[in-house]
Each structure stands twice: as C-alpha cells, then as structure tokens.
CSV table of C-alpha atoms in Angstrom, one decimal:
chain,number,residue,atom,x,y,z
J,1,ASP,CA,33.1,50.8,3.4
J,2,GLU,CA,36.6,49.3,3.5
J,3,ILE,CA,35.2,45.8,2.7
J,4,LYS,CA,33.0,47.2,0.0
J,5,ARG,CA,36.0,48.9,-1.6
J,6,ARG,CA,38.2,45.8,-1.2
J,7,ILE,CA,35.7,43.3,-2.8
J,8,GLY,CA,34.5,45.8,-5.4
J,9,GLU,CA,31.2,47.5,-5.9
J,10,ASP,CA,29.8,44.9,-8.3
J,11,ARG,CA,30.4,41.9,-5.9
J,12,TRP,CA,29.1,43.9,-3.0
J,13,ARG,CA,25.7,44.5,-4.7
J,14,ASN,CA,25.5,41.0,-6.3
J,15,ASN,CA,26.4,38.6,-3.5
J,16,THR,CA,26.3,35.1,-5.0
J,17,ARG,CA,25.9,33.3,-1.7
J,18,PRO,CA,23.8,35.5,0.7
J,19,LYS,CA,23.1,34.0,4.1
J,20,ASN,CA,19.3,33.5,3.5
J,21,ASN,CA,20.2,31.0,0.7
J,22,TYR,CA,21.1,28.5,3.4
J,23,ALA,CA,17.6,28.4,4.8
J,24,ARG,CA,16.1,27.8,1.3
J,25,MET,CA,18.8,25.2,0.5
J,26,ARG,CA,18.1,23.4,3.8
J,27,LYS,CA,14.3,23.4,3.0
J,28,GLU,CA,14.9,21.9,-0.5
J,29,LEU,CA,17.3,19.3,1.0
J,30,GLU,CA,14.7,18.3,3.7
J,31,ILE,CA,12.0,17.9,1.0
J,32,ARG,CA,14.3,15.7,-1.1
J,33,TYR,CA,15.3,13.7,2.1
J,34,ARG,CA,11.6,13.1,2.9
J,35,GLU,CA,11.0,11.9,-0.7
J,36,VAL,CA,13.9,9.6,-0.6
J,37,ARG,CA,12.9,8.3,2.8
J,38,ASP,CA,9.3,7.6,1.6
J,39,ALA,CA,10.6,5.9,-1.5
J,40,LEU,CA,12.9,3.7,0.7
J,41,ARG,CA,9.9,2.7,2.8
J,42,VAL,CA,8.0,1.7,-0.3
J,43,LEU,CA,10.9,-0.4,-1.5
J,44,GLU,CA,11.3,-2.1,1.9
J,45,ARG,CA,7.6,-3.1,1.8
J,46,MET,CA,8.0,-4.3,-1.8
J,47,ASP,CA,11.1,-6.3,-0.7
J,48,SER,CA,9.1,-8.0,2.0
J,49,ILE,CA,6.3,-8.8,-0.5
J,50,LEU,CA,8.9,-10.2,-2.9
J,51,ASP,CA,10.4,-12.3,-0.2
J,52,GLN,CA,7.0,-13.8,0.5
J,53,ALA,CA,6.4,-14.5,-3.1
J,54,THR,CA,9.8,-16.1,-3.5
J,55,LYS,CA,9.2,-18.4,-0.5
J,56,ARG,CA,5.7,-19.3,-1.8
J,57,THR,CA,7.2,-20.1,-5.3
J,58,LEU,CA,9.8,-22.4,-3.7
J,59,GLU,CA,7.1,-24.2,-1.7
J,60,LEU,CA,5.0,-24.7,-4.9
J,61,LYS,CA,8.1,-25.9,-6.8
J,62,HIS,CA,8.8,-28.4,-4.0
J,63,GLN,CA,5.2,-29.6,-4.1
J,64,LEU,CA,5.4,-30.1,-7.8
J,65,ASP,CA,8.7,-31.9,-7.5
J,66,SER,CA,7.0,-34.1,-4.9
J,67,GLU,CA,4.5,-35.3,-7.6
J,68,VAL,CA,1.5,-33.6,-6.0
J,69,ASP,CA,-1.8,-33.9,-7.9
J,70,VAL,CA,-1.2,-30.8,-10.1
J,71,ASP,CA,-4.9,-30.4,-11.1
J,72,ALA,CA,-6.1,-30.5,-7.5
J,73,GLU,CA,-3.3,-28.1,-6.5
J,74,VAL,CA,-4.2,-25.6,-9.3
J,75,ARG,CA,-7.9,-25.7,-8.3
J,76,ARG,CA,-7.0,-25.1,-4.7
J,77,LEU,CA,-4.7,-22.3,-5.5
J,78,SER,CA,-7.0,-20.5,-7.9
J,79,LYS,CA,-7.5,-16.8,-7.2
J,80,ARG,CA,-8.4,-16.3,-3.5
J,81,TYR,CA,-6.1,-18.9,-2.1
J,82,ASN,CA,-3.2,-19.0,-4.7
J,83,GLY,CA,-0.8,-17.3,-2.3
J,84,PHE,CA,0.7,-15.2,-5.1
J,85,ARG,CA,1.1,-11.4,-4.8
J,86,PRO,CA,0.0,-9.4,-7.9
J,87,ASP,CA,2.3,-9.2,-10.9
J,88,THR,CA,4.9,-6.5,-10.5
J,89,SER,CA,3.5,-4.8,-13.6
J,90,MET,CA,0.3,-4.2,-11.7
J,91,LEU,CA,2.0,-2.7,-8.7
J,92,GLY,CA,2.8,0.5,-10.7
J,93,LYS,CA,-0.9,1.2,-10.8
J,94,ARG,CA,-1.4,0.7,-7.1
J,95,VAL,CA,-2.5,3.5,-4.8
J,96,SER,CA,0.2,4.8,-2.5
J,97,LEU,CA,1.6,2.3,-0.1
J,98,ILE,CA,2.2,5.1,2.3
J,99,ASP,CA,-1.4,6.2,2.4
J,100,TYR,CA,-2.8,2.6,2.0
J,101,PRO,CA,-0.3,0.2,3.7
J,102,ASP,CA,-0.6,-3.5,3.1
J,103,PRO,CA,-3.4,-5.0,5.1
J,104,THR,CA,-0.9,-7.5,6.7
J,105,GLU,CA,0.3,-4.6,8.7
J,106,PHE,CA,-3.2,-4.7,10.4
J,107,ASN,CA,-2.9,-8.5,11.1
J,108,TRP,CA,-4.8,-9.6,8.0
J,109,THR,CA,-3.6,-12.8,6.4
J,110,PHE,CA,-2.8,-12.6,2.7
J,111,THR,CA,-4.3,-15.5,0.8
J,112,GLY,CA,-3.9,-14.7,-2.9
J,113,SER,CA,-4.5,-12.3,-5.8
J,114,SER,CA,-6.1,-12.0,-9.2
J,115,GLY,CA,-5.3,-9.1,-11.5
J,116,VAL,CA,-5.6,-5.9,-9.5
J,117,THR,CA,-7.3,-7.5,-6.5
J,118,GLU,CA,-5.6,-8.9,-3.4
J,119,PHE,CA,-7.4,-11.3,-1.0
J,120,PHE,CA,-7.1,-11.3,2.8
J,121,GLU,CA,-8.8,-12.9,5.8
J,122,LYS,CA,-9.1,-12.1,9.4
J,123,ASP,CA,-11.5,-13.5,12.1
J,124,ASP,CA,-13.9,-15.1,9.6
J,125,VAL,CA,-14.0,-11.9,7.5
J,126,LYS,CA,-12.8,-11.9,3.9
J,127,LEU,CA,-11.4,-8.8,2.4
J,128,ASP,CA,-11.0,-8.1,-1.3
J,129,TRP,CA,-8.7,-5.1,-1.9
J,130,TYR,CA,-8.9,-3.5,-5.3
J,131,PHE,CA,-5.6,-1.7,-5.0
J,132,THR,CA,-5.8,0.5,-8.2
J,133,THR,CA,-9.2,2.0,-7.3
J,134,ALA,CA,-9.0,2.0,-3.5
J,135,THR,CA,-12.1,-0.2,-3.4
J,136,MET,CA,-12.7,-2.6,-0.5
J,137,LYS,CA,-15.2,-5.5,-0.3
J,138,THR,CA,-15.7,-7.2,3.0
J,139,SER,CA,-17.6,-10.5,3.2
J,140,LEU,CA,-18.9,-11.6,6.6
J,141,GLU,CA,-21.6,-13.2,8.6
J,142,HIS,CA,-23.9,-10.5,9.8
J,143,PRO,CA,-25.7,-11.2,13.2
J,144,THR,CA,-29.2,-10.5,11.8
J,145,GLN,CA,-28.8,-10.4,8.0
J,146,GLY,CA,-26.7,-13.6,7.5
J,147,LYS,CA,-23.9,-13.6,4.9
J,148,THR,CA,-23.3,-10.1,3.5
J,149,GLN,CA,-20.9,-8.3,1.2
J,150,MET,CA,-20.2,-4.6,1.7
J,151,PHE,CA,-18.5,-2.6,-1.1
J,152,ARG,CA,-16.8,0.7,-0.4
J,153,LYS,CA,-15.5,2.6,-3.5
J,154,ASP,CA,-12.7,5.2,-3.5
J,155,VAL,CA,-12.0,4.9,0.2
J,156,ASP,CA,-9.8,7.6,1.7
J,157,PRO,CA,-6.7,6.6,3.8
J,158,SER,CA,-8.4,7.2,7.1
J,159,LEU,CA,-11.5,5.1,6.2
J,160,TYR,CA,-9.2,2.4,4.8
J,161,ARG,CA,-7.4,2.1,8.1
J,162,GLU,CA,-10.7,2.2,10.0
J,163,ILE,CA,-12.1,-0.8,8.0
J,164,LEU,CA,-8.8,-2.7,8.4
J,165,GLU,CA,-9.0,-2.2,12.1
J,166,ASN,CA,-12.7,-3.1,12.4
J,167,PRO,CA,-14.3,-4.5,9.2
J,168,ARG,CA,-17.7,-4.6,11.0
J,169,ALA,CA,-17.6,-0.8,11.5
J,170,HIS,CA,-20.6,1.1,10.2
J,171,THR,CA,-19.1,3.7,8.0
J,172,ASN,CA,-22.2,5.0,6.3
J,173,LYS,CA,-20.4,4.6,3.0
J,174,GLY,CA,-20.7,1.9,0.4
J,175,TYR,CA,-23.4,-0.5,-0.7
J,176,GLN,CA,-24.3,-4.0,0.4
J,177,ARG,CA,-25.1,-7.2,-1.4
J,178,LYS,CA,-26.7,-10.3,0.2
J,179,ASN,CA,-26.0,-13.9,-0.8
J,180,ARG,CA,-28.1,-14.7,-3.9
J,181,ASN,CA,-29.4,-17.9,-2.3
J,182,GLU,CA,-31.5,-15.9,0.2
C-alpha cells in the first residue's frame, strides 16, 4: 500500500512496463533476428554466385582479348554451357534460396543459364532447374529405356533435395519424355 500511495493510483493501475512485456519483446526480437539471419544467408549465397559470375566474365574477357574465334566461342557458350548465372532481375522471381538451395551445394556443376532456367551436370545426368516455378528436368541414360527426360513440376523442398541427392530416384511424380529419334 505504501508503494501504491507513493507512485500514485493511476500509475499503479496502468503500469507502462509490466514484466510480461519482456517475454513478448524477446519473442519479437528473436523473430526479427531469424529474419535478418535468413536474409544474410541469402545474401552470402548471392555473393558467392556474383563472385563466380565475375570470375567467368574476366575469363571470357581474357579470351576475347586473346583473339579467340568469337563466333566459335559464342556457339560453344550458348545456353547450357555459357557459364553465366541468370540476370539479377530474374533472381527476384526465384523461389526461396533457403527452401531450394543452389544445386552446387549438392555437388552439381553449374554450366550455364538461359532466362529463368539454370543448367547443371553431375555423373552424366543433366539438370534443368526452372527456378521461378520449382520445376526440374533431368536428362539421363536409363538402363532399359535409353535416353530419357523426366519433368517434375512444382516440386516441394523435400522432393527437390531428394532429386538433387539422387536424380535417378523414382518419385512417382512428373512425366517422362523419350528421345524423338526412338
């Protein structure tokens, strides 16, 4: 009662900083921390991608300066094997890097890109990653069917990882195309 009288009835009933506010404030700060941490991870991955693009650009500039046959080089570098990451304006349309990490994190080798598609290779398997729609196309030599292409649309993050770890996995999702010459 002494404290109530000393601080006044109004302040006693309307405490502007009750103890339970600290738990709520901590929860809010932790959520903001996680958001900043996740954004930082995305930026670190993008920084790595930018470094690769810069190195590749310098290599190509050096080749051009060395008077390489430009037409042959352009043909060689077209789409699948151009070594270029997608334009940064396209990356804003990409599905989450946290849910769908870059395939290079699964030991795939980046070979090039075209529009919203990135191309990778691993163990004689080619992967086309349509990064705005979460669609994957794997091209490989099937033991009994020969050359095949398997398309999987709107893959969820767990299926995405499963395919990157084992592109020959039977997922019971997607549709298949054979080589037209067969």
